Amino acid sequence: PVILFNLGINFLLGKEYTQAEEFFKKVLDVNPEHSQALFNLGALTFDKGDYHTALDYYKKSLRIDKKNTRIYFNMANCFYKLGLFDDAAKYFKKCIEYCPDCVQAYINYAHLLADIGESADAQRKARAAYLIDKDSAYVNFAVGVVYLKLKIYDNALEKFANSLRLSSDYYPASLGIAEIYCRKGDYEKSLSVFDSFSDDIKNKTEYWDILLLVLQTIANDSVTSQSVVNYALQYCNKFLEQYNNDKILDVQRKLLEKINQLEANK
């Protein structure tokens, strides 16, 4: 089992996930109580979106290794993905009990609480995460995302700004700022954020995801100035140079209709 497990780890590190899964299963054929093989199979099936099977592996691993905080954390995420919020909360709490400094457990738990409308508790969990590692660009960003979900935009903006202060090239925080300005209806500021990104960032999927959100919001807003519509249309055309898809074509059509209507109104 040691050799089989190490081969599985090598395939895992090489991102050859099918082969890794095959060897971890071979480990279980020899030793069904191999906790780490069970855990790794849980992680692999979770990444494939098979949350029920992942839970089965994690439960078996937990029976062998009852105080492994990673198992509690991953089980909580499985339950969260399945919409079983009470079970997810139970396992996030257990993870935090065994590992009070597990920042990601606090953050994910905060998201869960936000999803079920427990705003005050969500903010408390987000703040707990922040206090553990307030000098981390990622933690500031992640806490900002919780505030963004709660629509507490000023707090979110503060945390995203902190993230950039700690790491000026932490582009997800800039995307967060662009989304906040969009949510607040300040479209020119939102679009101006995109002007500052390097070509390298413009090749990332999340850049286009947030840009599409902003453009769709502008296109669907009944009260927008012509300058904003023209600004958005410029980005829409840039978007089409990269991705010619139905969503952005629909946005382009709406923006052109807005321009025609504004011209007609003049």
mmCIF file of N, CA, C and O in Angstrom, residues 182 187 212-224 228-229 232 247 250-255 257-258:
data_model
loop_
_atom_site.group_PDB
_atom_site.id
_atom_site.type_symbol
_atom_site.label_atom_id
_atom_site.label_comp_id
_atom_site.label_asym_id
_atom_site.label_seq_id
_atom_site.Cartn_x
_atom_site.Cartn_y
_atom_site.Cartn_z
ATOM 1 N N CYS A 182 -20.041 49.016 -9.829
ATOM 2 C CA CYS A 182 -21.164 48.629 -10.693
ATOM 3 C C CYS A 182 -22.438 48.468 -9.876
ATOM 4 O O CYS A 182 -23.500 48.972 -10.255
ATOM 5 N N TYR A 187 -21.047 53.571 -12.908
ATOM 6 C CA TYR A 187 -20.534 52.766 -14.021
ATOM 7 C C TYR A 187 -19.216 53.279 -14.587
ATOM 8 O O TYR A 187 -18.350 52.498 -14.992
ATOM 9 N N LEU A 212 -18.271 41.191 -18.077
ATOM 10 C CA LEU A 212 -19.586 40.855 -18.636
ATOM 11 C C LEU A 212 -20.697 41.274 -17.686
ATOM 12 O O LEU A 212 -21.717 41.825 -18.112
ATOM 13 N N LEU A 213 -20.500 41.045 -16.378
ATOM 14 C CA LEU A 213 -21.483 41.471 -15.375
ATOM 15 C C LEU A 213 -21.723 42.975 -15.460
ATOM 16 O O LEU A 213 -22.866 43.437 -15.452
ATOM 17 N N VAL A 214 -20.640 43.747 -15.534
ATOM 18 C CA VAL A 214 -20.757 45.213 -15.584
ATOM 19 C C VAL A 214 -21.489 45.639 -16.856
ATOM 20 O O VAL A 214 -22.409 46.467 -16.818
ATOM 21 N N LEU A 215 -21.096 45.070 -17.987
ATOM 22 C CA LEU A 215 -21.717 45.448 -19.268
ATOM 23 C C LEU A 215 -23.201 45.067 -19.299
ATOM 24 O O LEU A 215 -24.035 45.838 -19.787
ATOM 25 N N GLN A 216 -23.533 43.907 -18.768
ATOM 26 C CA GLN A 216 -24.937 43.492 -18.713
ATOM 27 C C GLN A 216 -25.756 44.420 -17.825
ATOM 28 O O GLN A 216 -26.890 44.776 -18.148
ATOM 29 N N THR A 217 -25.161 44.841 -16.702
ATOM 30 C CA THR A 217 -25.860 45.747 -15.781
ATOM 31 C C THR A 217 -26.135 47.085 -16.445
ATOM 32 O O THR A 217 -27.234 47.638 -16.337
ATOM 33 N N ILE A 218 -25.147 47.607 -17.150
ATOM 34 C CA ILE A 218 -25.322 48.878 -17.862
ATOM 35 C C ILE A 218 -26.390 48.735 -18.945
ATOM 36 O O ILE A 218 -27.263 49.589 -19.099
ATOM 37 N N ALA A 219 -26.320 47.630 -19.694
ATOM 38 C CA ALA A 219 -27.280 47.410 -20.789
ATOM 39 C C ALA A 219 -28.712 47.300 -20.283
ATOM 40 O O ALA A 219 -29.656 47.708 -20.970
ATOM 41 N N ASN A 220 -28.881 46.770 -19.068
ATOM 42 C CA ASN A 220 -30.220 46.554 -18.520
ATOM 43 C C ASN A 220 -30.722 47.721 -17.675
ATOM 44 O O ASN A 220 -31.874 47.707 -17.230
ATOM 45 N N ASP A 221 -29.861 48.711 -17.434
ATOM 46 C CA ASP A 221 -30.261 49.876 -16.637
ATOM 47 C C ASP A 221 -31.009 50.861 -17.533
ATOM 48 O O ASP A 221 -30.485 51.312 -18.555
ATOM 49 N N SER A 222 -32.213 51.191 -17.132
ATOM 50 C CA SER A 222 -33.049 52.070 -17.969
ATOM 51 C C SER A 222 -32.584 53.522 -17.924
ATOM 52 O O SER A 222 -32.971 54.329 -18.778
ATOM 53 N N VAL A 223 -31.793 53.878 -16.926
ATOM 54 C CA VAL A 223 -31.339 55.267 -16.798
ATOM 55 C C VAL A 223 -29.807 55.294 -16.823
ATOM 56 O O VAL A 223 -29.139 55.137 -15.807
ATOM 57 N N THR A 224 -29.249 55.476 -18.010
ATOM 58 C CA THR A 224 -27.798 55.594 -18.160
ATOM 59 C C THR A 224 -27.497 56.709 -19.154
ATOM 60 O O THR A 224 -28.256 56.934 -20.101
ATOM 61 N N VAL A 228 -21.748 56.923 -20.771
ATOM 62 C CA VAL A 228 -21.544 55.609 -20.149
ATOM 63 C C VAL A 228 -21.833 54.498 -21.151
ATOM 64 O O VAL A 228 -21.091 53.516 -21.246
ATOM 65 N N VAL A 229 -22.907 54.676 -21.932
ATOM 66 C CA VAL A 229 -23.266 53.660 -22.933
ATOM 67 C C VAL A 229 -22.150 53.527 -23.979
ATOM 68 O O VAL A 229 -21.769 52.413 -24.354
ATOM 69 N N ALA A 232 -19.236 51.748 -22.376
ATOM 70 C CA ALA A 232 -19.530 50.316 -22.271
ATOM 71 C C ALA A 232 -19.424 49.632 -23.629
ATOM 72 O O ALA A 232 -18.923 48.507 -23.740
ATOM 73 N N LYS A 247 -24.088 35.882 -25.285
ATOM 74 C CA LYS A 247 -24.354 36.821 -24.189
ATOM 75 C C LYS A 247 -23.839 38.218 -24.515
ATOM 76 O O LYS A 247 -24.545 39.208 -24.325
ATOM 77 N N ASP A 250 -25.768 39.913 -27.278
ATOM 78 C CA ASP A 250 -27.034 40.452 -26.762
ATOM 79 C C ASP A 250 -26.806 41.791 -26.061
ATOM 80 O O ASP A 250 -27.579 42.736 -26.223
ATOM 81 N N VAL A 251 -25.714 41.872 -25.302
ATOM 82 C CA VAL A 251 -25.364 43.136 -24.628
ATOM 83 C C VAL A 251 -25.080 44.214 -25.663
ATOM 84 O O VAL A 251 -25.556 45.351 -25.549
ATOM 85 N N GLN A 252 -24.319 43.877 -26.696
ATOM 86 C CA GLN A 252 -23.995 44.833 -27.750
ATOM 87 C C GLN A 252 -25.276 45.359 -28.412
ATOM 88 O O GLN A 252 -25.412 46.563 -28.656
ATOM 89 N N ARG A 253 -26.191 44.450 -28.698
ATOM 90 C CA ARG A 253 -27.464 44.852 -29.326
ATOM 91 C C ARG A 253 -28.231 45.837 -28.442
ATOM 92 O O ARG A 253 -28.718 46.869 -28.904
ATOM 93 N N LYS A 254 -28.301 45.539 -27.141
ATOM 94 C CA LYS A 254 -29.017 46.422 -26.205
ATOM 95 C C LYS A 254 -28.346 47.798 -26.111
ATOM 96 O O LYS A 254 -29.028 48.827 -26.049
ATOM 97 N N LEU A 255 -27.021 47.808 -26.081
ATOM 98 C CA LEU A 255 -26.301 49.077 -25.986
ATOM 99 C C LEU A 255 -26.515 49.928 -27.239
ATOM 100 O O LEU A 255 -26.706 51.150 -27.148
ATOM 101 N N GLU A 257 -29.107 49.797 -29.175
ATOM 102 C CA GLU A 257 -30.491 50.282 -29.102
ATOM 103 C C GLU A 257 -30.589 51.490 -28.187
ATOM 104 O O GLU A 257 -31.324 52.450 -28.472
ATOM 105 N N LYS A 258 -29.844 51.470 -27.069
ATOM 106 C CA LYS A 258 -29.833 52.608 -26.151
ATOM 107 C C LYS A 258 -29.289 53.862 -26.833
ATOM 108 O O LYS A 258 -29.828 54.958 -26.676
#
